[in-house]
Structures are given as structure tokens and as C-alpha cells.
mmCIF file of N, CA and C in Angstrom:
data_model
loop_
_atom_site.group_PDB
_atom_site.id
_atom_site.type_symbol
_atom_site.label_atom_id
_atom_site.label_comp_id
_atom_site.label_asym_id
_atom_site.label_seq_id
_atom_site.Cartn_x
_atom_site.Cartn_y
_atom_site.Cartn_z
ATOM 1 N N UNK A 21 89.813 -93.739 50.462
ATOM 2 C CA UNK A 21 91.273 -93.697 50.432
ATOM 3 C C UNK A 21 91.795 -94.828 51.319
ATOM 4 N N UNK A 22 92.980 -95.379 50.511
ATOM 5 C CA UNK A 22 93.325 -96.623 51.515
ATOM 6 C C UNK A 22 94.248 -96.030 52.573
ATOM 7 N N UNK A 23 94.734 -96.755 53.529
ATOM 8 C CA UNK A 23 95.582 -96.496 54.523
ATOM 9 C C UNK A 23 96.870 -96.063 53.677
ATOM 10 N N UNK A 24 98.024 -96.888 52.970
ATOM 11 C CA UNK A 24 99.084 -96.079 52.400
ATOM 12 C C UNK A 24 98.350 -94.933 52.043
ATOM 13 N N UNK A 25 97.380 -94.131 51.631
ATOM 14 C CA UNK A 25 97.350 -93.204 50.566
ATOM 15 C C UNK A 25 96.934 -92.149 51.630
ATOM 16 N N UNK A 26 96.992 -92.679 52.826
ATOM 17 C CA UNK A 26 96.466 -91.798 54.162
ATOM 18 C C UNK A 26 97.608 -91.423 54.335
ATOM 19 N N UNK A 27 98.820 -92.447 54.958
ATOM 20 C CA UNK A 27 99.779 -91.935 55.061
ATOM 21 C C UNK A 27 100.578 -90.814 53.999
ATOM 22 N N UNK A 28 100.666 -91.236 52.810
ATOM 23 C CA UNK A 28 101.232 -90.396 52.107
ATOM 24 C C UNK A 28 100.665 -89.195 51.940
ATOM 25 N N UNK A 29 99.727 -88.668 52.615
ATOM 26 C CA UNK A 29 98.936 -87.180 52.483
ATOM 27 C C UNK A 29 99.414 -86.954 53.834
ATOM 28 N N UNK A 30 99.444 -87.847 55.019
ATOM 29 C CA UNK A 30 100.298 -86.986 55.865
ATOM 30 C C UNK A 30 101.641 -86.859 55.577
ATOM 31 N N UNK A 31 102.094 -87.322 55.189
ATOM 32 C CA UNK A 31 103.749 -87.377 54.806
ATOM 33 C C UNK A 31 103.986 -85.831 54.150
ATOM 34 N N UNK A 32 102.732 -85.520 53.422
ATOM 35 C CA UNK A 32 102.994 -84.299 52.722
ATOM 36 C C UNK A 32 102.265 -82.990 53.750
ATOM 37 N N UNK A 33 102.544 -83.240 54.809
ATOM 38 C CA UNK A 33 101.807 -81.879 56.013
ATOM 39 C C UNK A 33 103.205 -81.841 56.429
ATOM 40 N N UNK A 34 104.240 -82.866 56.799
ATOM 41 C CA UNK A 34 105.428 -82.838 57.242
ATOM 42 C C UNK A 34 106.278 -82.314 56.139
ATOM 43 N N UNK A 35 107.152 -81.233 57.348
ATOM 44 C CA UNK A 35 108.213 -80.146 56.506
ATOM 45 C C UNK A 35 109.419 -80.193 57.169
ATOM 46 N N UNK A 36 110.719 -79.926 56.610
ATOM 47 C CA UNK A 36 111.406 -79.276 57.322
ATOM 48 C C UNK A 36 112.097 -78.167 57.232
ATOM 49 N N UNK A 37 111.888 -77.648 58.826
ATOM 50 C CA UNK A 37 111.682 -76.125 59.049
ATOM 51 C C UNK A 37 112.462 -75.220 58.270
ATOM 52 N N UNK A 38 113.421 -75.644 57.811
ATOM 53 C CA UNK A 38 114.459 -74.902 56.994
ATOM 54 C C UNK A 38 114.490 -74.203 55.750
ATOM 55 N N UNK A 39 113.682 -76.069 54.973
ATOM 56 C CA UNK A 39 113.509 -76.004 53.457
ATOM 57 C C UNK A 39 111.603 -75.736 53.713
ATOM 58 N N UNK A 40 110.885 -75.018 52.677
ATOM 59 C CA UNK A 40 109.528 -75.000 52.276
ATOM 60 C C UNK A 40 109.020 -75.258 51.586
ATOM 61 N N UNK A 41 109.556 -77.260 51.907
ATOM 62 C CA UNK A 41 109.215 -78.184 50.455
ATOM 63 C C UNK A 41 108.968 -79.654 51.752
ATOM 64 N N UNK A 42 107.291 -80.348 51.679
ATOM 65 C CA UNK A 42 107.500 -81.601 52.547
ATOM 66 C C UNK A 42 108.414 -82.524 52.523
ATOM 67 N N UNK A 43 108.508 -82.791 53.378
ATOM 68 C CA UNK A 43 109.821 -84.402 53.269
ATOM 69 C C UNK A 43 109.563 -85.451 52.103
ATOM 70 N N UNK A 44 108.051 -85.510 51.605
ATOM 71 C CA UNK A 44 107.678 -86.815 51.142
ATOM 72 C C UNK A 44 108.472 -86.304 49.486
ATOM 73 N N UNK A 45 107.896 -84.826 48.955
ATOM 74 C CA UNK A 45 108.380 -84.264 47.984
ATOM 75 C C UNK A 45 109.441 -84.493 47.784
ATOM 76 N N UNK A 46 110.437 -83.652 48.839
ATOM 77 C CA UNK A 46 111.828 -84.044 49.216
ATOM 78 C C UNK A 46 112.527 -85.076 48.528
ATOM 79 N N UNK A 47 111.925 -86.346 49.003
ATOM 80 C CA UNK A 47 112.852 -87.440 48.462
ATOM 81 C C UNK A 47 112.851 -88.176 50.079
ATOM 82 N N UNK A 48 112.422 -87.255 50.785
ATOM 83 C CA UNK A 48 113.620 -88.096 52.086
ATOM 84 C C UNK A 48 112.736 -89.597 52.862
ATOM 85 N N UNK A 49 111.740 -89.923 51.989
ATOM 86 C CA UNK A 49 110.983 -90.892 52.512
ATOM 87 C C UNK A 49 111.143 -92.210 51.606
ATOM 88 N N UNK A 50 111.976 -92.997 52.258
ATOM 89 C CA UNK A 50 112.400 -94.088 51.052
ATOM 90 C C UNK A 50 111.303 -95.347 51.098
ATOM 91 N N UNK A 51 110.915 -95.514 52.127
ATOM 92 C CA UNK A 51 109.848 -96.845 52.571
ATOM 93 C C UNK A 51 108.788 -96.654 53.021
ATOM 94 N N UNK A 52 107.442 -97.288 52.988
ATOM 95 C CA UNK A 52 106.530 -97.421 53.750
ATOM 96 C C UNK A 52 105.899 -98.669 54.061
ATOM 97 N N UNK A 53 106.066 -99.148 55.030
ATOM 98 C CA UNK A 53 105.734 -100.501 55.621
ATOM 99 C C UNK A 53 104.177 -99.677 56.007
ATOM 100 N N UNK A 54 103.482 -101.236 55.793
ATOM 101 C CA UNK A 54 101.893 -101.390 56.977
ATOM 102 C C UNK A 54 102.064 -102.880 57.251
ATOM 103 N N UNK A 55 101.863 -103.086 58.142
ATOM 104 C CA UNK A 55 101.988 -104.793 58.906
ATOM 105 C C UNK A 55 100.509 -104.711 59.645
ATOM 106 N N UNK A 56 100.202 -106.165 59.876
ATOM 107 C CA UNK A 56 99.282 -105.998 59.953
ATOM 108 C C UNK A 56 99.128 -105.853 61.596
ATOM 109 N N UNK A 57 97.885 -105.439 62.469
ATOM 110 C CA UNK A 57 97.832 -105.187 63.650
ATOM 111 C C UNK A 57 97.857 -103.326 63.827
ATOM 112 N N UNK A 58 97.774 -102.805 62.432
ATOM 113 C CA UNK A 58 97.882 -101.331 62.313
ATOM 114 C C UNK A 58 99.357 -100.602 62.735
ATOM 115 N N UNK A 59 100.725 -101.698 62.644
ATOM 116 C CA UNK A 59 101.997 -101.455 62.214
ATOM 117 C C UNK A 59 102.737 -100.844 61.351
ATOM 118 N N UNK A 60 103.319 -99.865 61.591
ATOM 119 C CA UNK A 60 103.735 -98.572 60.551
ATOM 120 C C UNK A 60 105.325 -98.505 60.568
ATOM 121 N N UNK A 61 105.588 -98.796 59.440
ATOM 122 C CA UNK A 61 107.495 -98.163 59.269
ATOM 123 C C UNK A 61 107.677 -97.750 58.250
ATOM 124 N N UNK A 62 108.149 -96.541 58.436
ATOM 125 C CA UNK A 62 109.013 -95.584 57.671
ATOM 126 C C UNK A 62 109.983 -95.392 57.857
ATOM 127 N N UNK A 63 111.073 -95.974 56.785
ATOM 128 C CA UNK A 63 112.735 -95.629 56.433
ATOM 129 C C UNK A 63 112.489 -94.303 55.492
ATOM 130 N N UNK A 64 113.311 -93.332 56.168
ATOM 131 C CA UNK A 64 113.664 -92.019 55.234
ATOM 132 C C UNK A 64 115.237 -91.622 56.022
ATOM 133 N N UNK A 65 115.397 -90.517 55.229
ATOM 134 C CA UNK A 65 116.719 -89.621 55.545
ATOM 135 C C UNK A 65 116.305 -88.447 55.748
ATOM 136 N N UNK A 66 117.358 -87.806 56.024
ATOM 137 C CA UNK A 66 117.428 -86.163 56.330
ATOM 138 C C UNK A 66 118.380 -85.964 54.958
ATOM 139 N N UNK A 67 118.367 -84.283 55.196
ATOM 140 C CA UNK A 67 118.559 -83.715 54.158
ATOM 141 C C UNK A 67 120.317 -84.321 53.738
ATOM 142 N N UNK A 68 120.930 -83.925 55.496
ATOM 143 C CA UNK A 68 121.991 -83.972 55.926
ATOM 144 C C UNK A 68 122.282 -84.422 56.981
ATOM 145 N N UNK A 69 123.063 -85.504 57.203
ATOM 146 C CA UNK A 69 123.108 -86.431 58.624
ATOM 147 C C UNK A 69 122.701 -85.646 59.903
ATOM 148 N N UNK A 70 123.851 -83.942 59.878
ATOM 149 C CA UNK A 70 123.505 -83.377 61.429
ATOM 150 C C UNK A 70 122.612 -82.643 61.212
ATOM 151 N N UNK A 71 121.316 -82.914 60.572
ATOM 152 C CA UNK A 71 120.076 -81.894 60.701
ATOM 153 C C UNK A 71 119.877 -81.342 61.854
ATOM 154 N N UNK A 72 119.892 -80.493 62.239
ATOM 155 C CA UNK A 72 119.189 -79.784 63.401
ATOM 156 C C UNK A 72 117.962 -80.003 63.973
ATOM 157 N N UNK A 73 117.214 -80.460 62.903
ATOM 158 C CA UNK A 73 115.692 -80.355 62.980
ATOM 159 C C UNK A 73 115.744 -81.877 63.140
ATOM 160 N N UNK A 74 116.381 -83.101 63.262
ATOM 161 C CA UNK A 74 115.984 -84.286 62.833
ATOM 162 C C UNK A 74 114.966 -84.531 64.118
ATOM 163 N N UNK A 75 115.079 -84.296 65.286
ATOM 164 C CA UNK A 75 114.317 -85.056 65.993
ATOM 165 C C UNK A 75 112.642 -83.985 65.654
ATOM 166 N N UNK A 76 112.632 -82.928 65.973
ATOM 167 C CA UNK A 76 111.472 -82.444 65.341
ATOM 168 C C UNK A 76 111.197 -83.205 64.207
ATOM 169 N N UNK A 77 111.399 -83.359 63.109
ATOM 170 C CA UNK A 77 110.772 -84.012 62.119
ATOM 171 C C UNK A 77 110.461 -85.240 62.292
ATOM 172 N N UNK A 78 111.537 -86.367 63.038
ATOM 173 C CA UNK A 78 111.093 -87.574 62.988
ATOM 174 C C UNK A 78 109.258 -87.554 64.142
ATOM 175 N N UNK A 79 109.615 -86.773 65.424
ATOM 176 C CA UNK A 79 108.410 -86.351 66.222
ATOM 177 C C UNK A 79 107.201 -86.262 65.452
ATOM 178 N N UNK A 80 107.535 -85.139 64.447
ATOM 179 C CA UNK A 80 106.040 -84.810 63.590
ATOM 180 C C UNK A 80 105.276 -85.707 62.964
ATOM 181 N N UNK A 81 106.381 -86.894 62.445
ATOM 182 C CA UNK A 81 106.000 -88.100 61.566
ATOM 183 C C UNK A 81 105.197 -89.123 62.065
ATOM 184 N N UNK A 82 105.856 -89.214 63.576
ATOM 185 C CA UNK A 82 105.193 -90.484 63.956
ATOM 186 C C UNK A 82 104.306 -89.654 64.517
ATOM 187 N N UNK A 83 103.760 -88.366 65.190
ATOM 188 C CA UNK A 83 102.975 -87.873 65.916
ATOM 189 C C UNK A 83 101.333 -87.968 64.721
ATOM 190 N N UNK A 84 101.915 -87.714 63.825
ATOM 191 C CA UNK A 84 100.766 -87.488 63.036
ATOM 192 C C UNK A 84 100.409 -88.475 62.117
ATOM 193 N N UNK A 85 100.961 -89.840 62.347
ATOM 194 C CA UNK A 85 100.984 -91.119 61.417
ATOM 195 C C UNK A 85 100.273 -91.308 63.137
ATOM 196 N N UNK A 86 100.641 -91.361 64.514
ATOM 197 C CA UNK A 86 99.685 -92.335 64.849
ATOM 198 C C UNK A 86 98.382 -91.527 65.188
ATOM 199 N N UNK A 87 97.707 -90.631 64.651
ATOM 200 C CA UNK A 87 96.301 -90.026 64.870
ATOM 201 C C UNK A 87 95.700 -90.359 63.595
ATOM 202 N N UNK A 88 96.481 -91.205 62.839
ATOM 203 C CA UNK A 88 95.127 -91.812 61.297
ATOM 204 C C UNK A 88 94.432 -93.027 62.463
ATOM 205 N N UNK A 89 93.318 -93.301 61.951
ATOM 206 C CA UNK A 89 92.485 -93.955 62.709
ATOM 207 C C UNK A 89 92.972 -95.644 61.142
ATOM 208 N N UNK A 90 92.943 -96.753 62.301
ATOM 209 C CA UNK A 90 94.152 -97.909 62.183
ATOM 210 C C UNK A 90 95.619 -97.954 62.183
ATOM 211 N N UNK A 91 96.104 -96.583 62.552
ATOM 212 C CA UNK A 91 97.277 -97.330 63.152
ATOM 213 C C UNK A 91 97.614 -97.043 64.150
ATOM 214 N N UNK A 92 98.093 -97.959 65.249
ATOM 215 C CA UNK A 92 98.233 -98.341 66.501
ATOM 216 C C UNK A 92 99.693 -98.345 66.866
ATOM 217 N N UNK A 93 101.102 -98.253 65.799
ATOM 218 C CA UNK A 93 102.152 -98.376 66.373
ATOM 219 C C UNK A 93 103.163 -97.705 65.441
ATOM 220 N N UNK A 94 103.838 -96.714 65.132
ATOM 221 C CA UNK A 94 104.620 -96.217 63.743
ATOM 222 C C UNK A 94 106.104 -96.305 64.636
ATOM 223 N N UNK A 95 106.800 -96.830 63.522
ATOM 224 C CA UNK A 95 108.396 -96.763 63.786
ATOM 225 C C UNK A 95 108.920 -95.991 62.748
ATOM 226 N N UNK A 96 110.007 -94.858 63.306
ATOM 227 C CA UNK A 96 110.759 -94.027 62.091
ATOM 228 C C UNK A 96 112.104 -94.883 61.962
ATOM 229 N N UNK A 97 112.296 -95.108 61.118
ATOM 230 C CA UNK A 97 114.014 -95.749 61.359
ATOM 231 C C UNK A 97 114.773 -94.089 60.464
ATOM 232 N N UNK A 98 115.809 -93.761 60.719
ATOM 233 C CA UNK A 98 116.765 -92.972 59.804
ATOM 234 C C UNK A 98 117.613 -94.073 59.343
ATOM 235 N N UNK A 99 118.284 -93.888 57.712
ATOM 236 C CA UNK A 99 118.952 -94.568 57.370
ATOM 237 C C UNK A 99 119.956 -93.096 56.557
ATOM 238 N N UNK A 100 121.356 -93.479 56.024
ATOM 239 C CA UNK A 100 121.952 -92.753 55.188
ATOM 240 C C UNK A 100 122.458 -93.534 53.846
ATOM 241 N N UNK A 101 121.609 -94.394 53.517
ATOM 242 C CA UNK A 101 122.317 -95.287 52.569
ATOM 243 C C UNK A 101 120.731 -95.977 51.575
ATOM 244 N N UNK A 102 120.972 -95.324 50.684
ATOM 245 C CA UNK A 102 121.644 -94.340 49.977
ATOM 246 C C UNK A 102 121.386 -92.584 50.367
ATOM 247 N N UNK A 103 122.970 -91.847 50.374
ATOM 248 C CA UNK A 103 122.609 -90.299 50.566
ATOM 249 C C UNK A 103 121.730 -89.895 50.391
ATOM 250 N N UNK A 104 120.846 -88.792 50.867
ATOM 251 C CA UNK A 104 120.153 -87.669 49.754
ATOM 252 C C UNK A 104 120.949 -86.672 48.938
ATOM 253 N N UNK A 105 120.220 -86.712 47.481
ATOM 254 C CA UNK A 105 120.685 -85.471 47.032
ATOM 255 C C UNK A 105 119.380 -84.959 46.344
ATOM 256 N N UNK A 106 119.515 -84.103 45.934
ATOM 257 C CA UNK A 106 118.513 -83.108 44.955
ATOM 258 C C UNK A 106 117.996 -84.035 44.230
ATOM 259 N N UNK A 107 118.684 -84.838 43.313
ATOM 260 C CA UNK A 107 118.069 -85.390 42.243
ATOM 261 C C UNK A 107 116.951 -86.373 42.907
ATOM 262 N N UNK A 108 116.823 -86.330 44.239
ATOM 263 C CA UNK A 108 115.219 -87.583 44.611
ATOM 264 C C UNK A 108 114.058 -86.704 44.844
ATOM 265 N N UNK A 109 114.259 -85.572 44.426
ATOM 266 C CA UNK A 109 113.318 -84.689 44.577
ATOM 267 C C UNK A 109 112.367 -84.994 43.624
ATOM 268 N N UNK A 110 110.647 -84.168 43.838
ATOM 269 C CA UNK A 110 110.019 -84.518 42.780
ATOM 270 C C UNK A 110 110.115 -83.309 41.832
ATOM 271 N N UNK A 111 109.392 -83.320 40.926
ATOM 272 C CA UNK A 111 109.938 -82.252 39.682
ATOM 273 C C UNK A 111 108.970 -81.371 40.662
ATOM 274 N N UNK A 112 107.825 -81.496 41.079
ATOM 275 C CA UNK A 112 107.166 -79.905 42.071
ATOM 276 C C UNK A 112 108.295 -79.460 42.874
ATOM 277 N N UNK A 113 108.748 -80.696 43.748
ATOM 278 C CA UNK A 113 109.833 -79.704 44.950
ATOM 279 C C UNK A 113 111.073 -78.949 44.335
ATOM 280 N N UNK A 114 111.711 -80.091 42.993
ATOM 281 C CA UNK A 114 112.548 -78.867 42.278
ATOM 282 C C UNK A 114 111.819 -77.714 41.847
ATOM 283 N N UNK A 115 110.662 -77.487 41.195
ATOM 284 C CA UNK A 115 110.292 -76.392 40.725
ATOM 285 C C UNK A 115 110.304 -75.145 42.127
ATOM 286 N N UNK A 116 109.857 -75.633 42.951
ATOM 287 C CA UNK A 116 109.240 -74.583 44.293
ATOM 288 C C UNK A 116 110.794 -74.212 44.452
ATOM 289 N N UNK A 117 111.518 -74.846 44.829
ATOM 290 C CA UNK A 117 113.054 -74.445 45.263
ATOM 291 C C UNK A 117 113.739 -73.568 44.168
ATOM 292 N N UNK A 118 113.509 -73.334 42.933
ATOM 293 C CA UNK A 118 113.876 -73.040 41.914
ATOM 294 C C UNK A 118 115.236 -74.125 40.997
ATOM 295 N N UNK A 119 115.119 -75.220 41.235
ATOM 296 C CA UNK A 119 115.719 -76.251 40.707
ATOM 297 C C UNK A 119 115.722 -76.542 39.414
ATOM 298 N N UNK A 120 114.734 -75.895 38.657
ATOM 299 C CA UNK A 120 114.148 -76.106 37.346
ATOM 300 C C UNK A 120 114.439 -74.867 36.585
#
């Protein structure tokens, strides 16, 4: 498995606490940078700007992006542009939510 495909299996251990669907499912993960030197960025959103949970989640992301073995530095950026809505969901996370 390559490094993106590492990350994106952790991406899918990360939840938030609210909803019982991962972020990556979600929608709320718009980017994944690797640079080289084992450099990590991820642009995503929250569900909703005043998440409650945002700093827990952003914590979980980088906590568990930097224990893959090569990477040495992860940045979360939050962005709101473009919103989230439902429709960036994947057809599993609509199904689990009952969206379908």
C-alpha cells in the first residue's frame, strides 16, 4: 500500500463524535498533499463552521496521520469554501445515515 492509500485508511478510523459516519466518507476531506521530506496536508471542513468537536477531530487527524511510519510533519488547514452539504457524501455514508 502506498503512502496516500495509508492515509486514506486512516482518514476512515476518524469520526465525528456526533455523526457515525468517518470524515473521509463524509465528504469533509477535500485535499491530500504528500511533499516530499514525509510532508502531509490536509484541507477538509466540518460539518458546520461551529462544530463543537472541531478541535477533537482536527487532533485525531494529525495524531494518527503522524504515527504512519514516513511521515514526519501533517498540517490540517480548515477551509469553508466550498460549504459542506450532504450531497459530498459517499453513497455508503448516505446509505448508513439513511439518506438513501
Amino acid at each position: 500500500m502506498n503512502l496516500y492509500d495509508e492515509i486514506v485508511a486512516v482518514l476512515h478510523t476518524v469520526h465525528d463524535p456526533e455523526i457515525p459516519v468517518n470524515i473521509y466518507e463524509l465528504g469533509l476531506v477535500y485535499e491530500i498533499k504528500i511533499e516530499e521530506g514525509g510532508k502531509v496536508g490536509i484541507v477538509m471542513t466540518l460539518t458546520a463552521p461551529a462544530c463543537p468537536a472541531a478541535g477533537e477531530i482536527i487532533f485525531d487527524v494529525q495524531s494518527k496521520l503522524e504515527a504512519l511510519e514516513g511521515v514526519n510533519d501533517v498540517h490540517v488547514q480548515l477551509t469553508f469554501d466550498p460549504p459542506w452539504s450532504k450531497d459530498m457524501m459517499s453513497e455508503e455514508a448516505k446509505l448508513e445515515l439513511g439518506f438513501l
